[in-house]
Amino acid sequence: MISAEEFDELFDEIIPSDTARGQEVQERIIALMEKYKFTERDIFSTRLALEEGIINAIKHGNRMDQNKVVQIRWAISSEKVRVVIKDQGPGFDLCDVPDPTALENLERPCGRGIMLMKAFMDLIEYSERGTILTIEKKQGSE
Amino acid sequence: MAAGRRIDVEEVGDVTIATFVDKKILDENNIQQIGSQLFALVEEDGRKRVILDFSSVEYLSSAALGKLITMDKKVKASSGKLRLCSIRKDIYEVFAITKLNKLFDIKDTQEEALQGF
């Protein structure tokens, strides 16, 4: 959720299940963070999380279905940036995602996106059905 | 889409050094191309000792990690060896968080990667 009073600017974009369009939104959010003087480290972390979050919504949520869309809302202040990504997929249970660092999963080529978002962002939250992801980065946080 | 060159390939003795051209290994199409070009080193050219040089890479997503894991498997399957080198601090953190620093043989510099390889 994004409450307007916490932020200075708020944006809303609906894109098709197209990773190139996801990249465009990513670039807009990064440019905004640069305008608000977020640190390079904040930008690195957020870019990584946006990539994982948007790709997950398009590939695993909407299964690349061109008839489905991804809604991305983002809001920024000098203190923090928050992004909400909503897909039209069937949803998933976070508990069903295997631990990619477990020895038996170490060689599996997928399943690391959520873990990276958790490590690099200050907040990562999935809605109950798993179709809405909220991520947040505070300015200057490690 | 035409497949652009995503890696520079150089040979030092019997070792192949593949240096990533892109600063950001994020885009889905780029990652597919990188995967194909890396796998071809092993599957088509039969190269056994491969060093992947990350000195230009500033961003890397989990999809790219997936390709590296598959590359590692292919190299091992052909009884070869794979080393990674010149990974900047932020990117190394991505490997450490996912514990892939334990799966891959990672060296600080290309010189170090070449030593005893």
Coordinates of C-alpha atoms in Angstrom, one line a residue:
Chain A
M1 CA 0.0 0.0 0.0
I2 CA 1.1 3.5 -0.6
S3 CA -0.4 6.4 1.4
A4 CA 0.1 9.7 -0.5
E5 CA 0.9 11.8 2.6
E6 CA 4.1 9.9 3.3
F7 CA 5.6 10.8 -0.1
D8 CA 6.3 13.8 -2.4
E9 CA 5.6 12.2 -5.7
L10 CA 3.5 9.2 -6.7
F11 CA 3.2 7.4 -10.1
D12 CA 1.1 4.7 -11.5
E13 CA 1.8 2.7 -14.7
I14 CA 0.2 -0.4 -16.3
I15 CA 2.4 -2.4 -18.6
P16 CA 1.8 -5.5 -20.7
S17 CA 3.7 -8.7 -19.8
D18 CA 6.8 -7.5 -21.7
T19 CA 10.2 -7.4 -19.9
A20 CA 11.4 -4.4 -22.1
R21 CA 8.5 -2.4 -20.8
G22 CA 9.4 -3.4 -17.3
Q23 CA 13.0 -2.1 -17.9
E24 CA 11.5 1.3 -19.0
V25 CA 9.7 1.6 -15.7
Q26 CA 12.8 0.5 -13.8
E27 CA 14.8 3.3 -15.5
R28 CA 12.1 5.9 -14.6
I29 CA 12.3 4.9 -10.9
I30 CA 16.1 4.9 -10.9
A31 CA 16.1 8.4 -12.5
L32 CA 13.7 9.6 -9.8
M33 CA 16.0 8.2 -7.1
E34 CA 18.9 10.0 -8.6
K35 CA 16.9 13.2 -8.6
Y36 CA 16.2 12.7 -4.9
K37 CA 20.0 12.1 -4.3
F38 CA 19.7 8.5 -3.1
T39 CA 23.1 6.9 -2.7
E40 CA 24.7 4.6 -5.3
R41 CA 24.3 1.7 -2.9
D42 CA 20.5 2.5 -2.6
I43 CA 20.2 2.6 -6.3
F44 CA 22.1 -0.7 -6.8
S45 CA 19.9 -2.4 -4.3
T46 CA 16.7 -1.0 -5.7
R47 CA 17.6 -1.7 -9.3
L48 CA 18.3 -5.3 -8.4
A49 CA 15.0 -5.7 -6.5
L50 CA 13.0 -4.0 -9.2
E51 CA 14.5 -6.4 -11.8
E52 CA 13.6 -9.4 -9.7
G53 CA 10.1 -8.1 -8.7
I54 CA 9.0 -7.1 -12.2
I55 CA 10.4 -10.2 -13.9
N56 CA 8.7 -12.4 -11.3
A57 CA 5.4 -10.6 -12.0
I58 CA 5.7 -11.0 -15.8
K59 CA 7.3 -14.5 -16.0
H60 CA 6.0 -16.4 -12.9
G61 CA 2.9 -14.3 -12.2
N62 CA 1.4 -13.6 -15.6
R63 CA 3.4 -16.4 -17.3
M64 CA 4.3 -14.0 -20.2
D65 CA 0.6 -13.9 -21.1
Q66 CA 0.2 -10.8 -23.4
N67 CA -3.4 -10.5 -22.4
K68 CA -2.4 -9.8 -18.8
V69 CA -0.9 -6.7 -17.4
V70 CA 1.4 -5.7 -14.5
Q71 CA 0.4 -2.6 -12.5
I72 CA 3.4 -0.8 -11.0
R73 CA 2.9 2.1 -8.5
W74 CA 5.8 3.9 -7.0
A75 CA 6.2 6.8 -4.6
I76 CA 9.2 8.7 -3.4
S77 CA 10.3 11.2 -0.8
S78 CA 13.8 12.3 0.3
E79 CA 13.5 9.6 2.9
K80 CA 12.4 6.5 1.0
V81 CA 11.1 5.0 -2.2
R82 CA 8.3 2.4 -2.2
V83 CA 7.2 0.3 -5.2
V84 CA 4.1 -1.9 -5.4
I85 CA 4.0 -4.5 -8.2
K86 CA 0.7 -6.3 -9.0
D87 CA 0.3 -9.1 -11.4
Q88 CA -2.8 -11.0 -12.7
G89 CA -1.4 -14.5 -12.1
P90 CA -2.9 -17.2 -9.9
G91 CA -0.6 -16.2 -7.0
F92 CA 1.7 -18.3 -4.9
D93 CA 2.6 -19.3 -1.4
L94 CA 5.9 -17.9 -0.2
C95 CA 6.4 -21.0 1.9
D96 CA 6.4 -23.1 -1.3
V97 CA 9.5 -21.4 -2.6
P98 CA 12.5 -23.7 -1.7
D99 CA 15.5 -22.3 0.1
P100 CA 18.0 -21.7 -2.7
T101 CA 20.9 -21.8 -0.3
A102 CA 20.1 -25.3 0.9
L103 CA 22.8 -27.7 -0.2
E104 CA 20.4 -29.8 -2.4
N105 CA 19.2 -26.6 -4.1
L106 CA 22.5 -24.8 -4.6
E107 CA 22.8 -26.0 -8.2
R108 CA 19.3 -25.2 -9.2
P109 CA 19.4 -22.4 -11.7
C110 CA 16.3 -20.5 -10.3
G111 CA 14.7 -19.4 -7.1
R112 CA 17.1 -16.6 -5.9
G113 CA 15.1 -13.5 -6.7
I114 CA 13.1 -13.2 -3.5
M115 CA 16.1 -13.9 -1.4
L116 CA 18.0 -11.1 -3.1
M117 CA 15.1 -8.7 -2.6
K118 CA 15.0 -9.5 1.1
A119 CA 18.7 -9.0 1.4
F120 CA 18.9 -5.7 -0.4
M121 CA 15.7 -3.9 0.5
D122 CA 14.4 -2.6 3.8
L123 CA 10.9 -4.0 3.3
I124 CA 9.6 -6.7 1.1
E125 CA 6.1 -7.9 1.5
Y126 CA 3.8 -10.2 -0.5
S127 CA 0.0 -9.9 -0.3
E128 CA -1.8 -13.0 1.0
R129 CA -2.4 -14.5 -2.4
G130 CA 1.1 -13.5 -3.6
T131 CA 0.0 -11.3 -6.5
I132 CA 1.0 -8.0 -4.9
L133 CA 4.6 -7.3 -4.0
T134 CA 5.6 -4.2 -2.0
I135 CA 9.3 -3.2 -1.7
E136 CA 10.8 -0.2 0.0
K137 CA 14.3 1.3 0.3
K138 CA 15.1 4.0 2.8
Q139 CA 17.7 6.7 1.8
G140 CA 21.2 5.7 3.0
S141 CA 20.2 2.4 4.6
E142 CA 22.6 -0.5 4.2
Chain B
M1 CA 16.5 -10.0 -32.5
A2 CA 20.0 -10.3 -33.8
A3 CA 22.4 -11.8 -31.3
G4 CA 25.0 -9.2 -30.4
R5 CA 28.3 -10.1 -29.0
R6 CA 27.9 -10.3 -25.3
I7 CA 31.4 -11.7 -24.3
D8 CA 34.9 -11.0 -25.5
V9 CA 36.9 -14.3 -25.9
E10 CA 40.7 -14.4 -25.5
E11 CA 43.0 -17.4 -25.2
V12 CA 46.0 -17.5 -22.8
G13 CA 47.7 -20.9 -23.5
D14 CA 45.0 -23.5 -23.1
V15 CA 42.8 -21.2 -21.0
T16 CA 39.9 -19.3 -22.4
I17 CA 39.1 -16.0 -20.8
A18 CA 35.5 -14.8 -21.5
T19 CA 35.0 -11.2 -20.5
F20 CA 31.4 -9.9 -20.2
V21 CA 30.8 -6.9 -22.4
D22 CA 27.7 -5.6 -20.7
K23 CA 27.7 -3.4 -17.6
K24 CA 24.2 -4.7 -16.7
I25 CA 23.4 -8.4 -17.0
L26 CA 19.7 -7.9 -16.3
D27 CA 17.7 -7.8 -19.5
E28 CA 16.0 -11.1 -20.3
N29 CA 17.2 -11.1 -24.0
N30 CA 20.8 -10.3 -23.0
I31 CA 20.8 -13.0 -20.5
Q32 CA 19.6 -15.6 -23.1
Q33 CA 22.3 -14.4 -25.5
I34 CA 25.0 -14.6 -22.8
G35 CA 23.9 -18.1 -21.9
S36 CA 24.0 -19.3 -25.5
Q37 CA 27.4 -17.7 -26.1
L38 CA 28.9 -19.1 -22.9
F39 CA 27.5 -22.6 -23.5
A40 CA 28.8 -22.6 -27.0
L41 CA 32.4 -22.2 -25.6
V42 CA 32.0 -25.7 -24.0
E43 CA 29.5 -27.4 -26.3
E44 CA 30.7 -26.2 -29.7
D45 CA 34.3 -25.2 -29.2
G46 CA 35.1 -27.9 -26.7
R47 CA 36.9 -25.5 -24.3
K48 CA 37.9 -27.1 -21.0
R49 CA 39.4 -24.3 -18.9
V50 CA 37.3 -21.2 -18.8
I51 CA 37.7 -18.0 -16.8
L52 CA 34.7 -15.6 -16.7
D53 CA 35.9 -12.1 -16.1
F54 CA 33.4 -9.7 -14.5
S55 CA 35.4 -6.5 -14.5
S56 CA 32.8 -4.6 -16.5
V57 CA 29.8 -5.9 -14.7
E58 CA 28.0 -3.5 -12.5
Y59 CA 24.6 -5.3 -12.1
L60 CA 23.6 -8.9 -12.2
S61 CA 20.2 -10.5 -11.6
S62 CA 19.2 -13.9 -10.4
A63 CA 18.4 -15.0 -13.9
A64 CA 22.0 -14.4 -14.8
L65 CA 23.1 -16.4 -11.8
G66 CA 21.0 -19.2 -13.3
K67 CA 23.0 -19.2 -16.5
L68 CA 26.2 -19.2 -14.6
I69 CA 25.1 -22.3 -12.6
T70 CA 24.1 -24.1 -15.9
M71 CA 27.5 -23.1 -17.4
D72 CA 29.3 -24.5 -14.3
K73 CA 27.4 -27.8 -14.8
K74 CA 28.3 -28.0 -18.5
V75 CA 32.0 -27.3 -17.8
K76 CA 32.0 -30.0 -15.1
A77 CA 30.2 -32.5 -17.3
S78 CA 32.9 -32.1 -19.9
S79 CA 35.6 -32.6 -17.2
G80 CA 36.6 -29.0 -17.5
K81 CA 37.2 -26.2 -14.9
L82 CA 35.5 -22.9 -14.5
R83 CA 36.7 -19.9 -12.6
L84 CA 35.2 -16.5 -12.0
C85 CA 37.3 -13.3 -11.4
S86 CA 37.3 -9.6 -11.0
I87 CA 33.9 -9.4 -9.4
R88 CA 33.2 -6.0 -7.8
K89 CA 32.1 -5.8 -4.1
D90 CA 28.4 -5.2 -4.7
I91 CA 28.2 -8.1 -7.1
Y92 CA 30.2 -10.4 -4.9
E93 CA 27.6 -9.8 -2.2
V94 CA 25.0 -11.2 -4.6
F95 CA 27.1 -14.4 -4.8
A96 CA 27.6 -14.5 -1.0
I97 CA 24.0 -14.0 -0.1
T98 CA 22.9 -16.8 -2.4
K99 CA 25.9 -18.9 -1.1
L100 CA 27.0 -19.3 -4.7
N101 CA 30.5 -18.2 -3.6
K102 CA 30.7 -21.8 -2.3
L103 CA 29.7 -23.3 -5.6
F104 CA 32.0 -21.3 -7.8
D105 CA 35.8 -21.0 -7.8
I106 CA 36.1 -17.2 -7.5
K107 CA 39.4 -15.3 -7.7
D108 CA 40.1 -11.6 -7.1
T109 CA 41.9 -10.9 -10.4
Q110 CA 42.4 -12.4 -13.8
E111 CA 46.1 -13.0 -13.0
E112 CA 45.1 -15.0 -9.9
A113 CA 42.6 -16.9 -11.8
L114 CA 45.2 -17.9 -14.4
Q115 CA 47.6 -19.1 -11.7
G116 CA 47.7 -22.9 -11.3
F117 CA 44.7 -23.3 -13.6

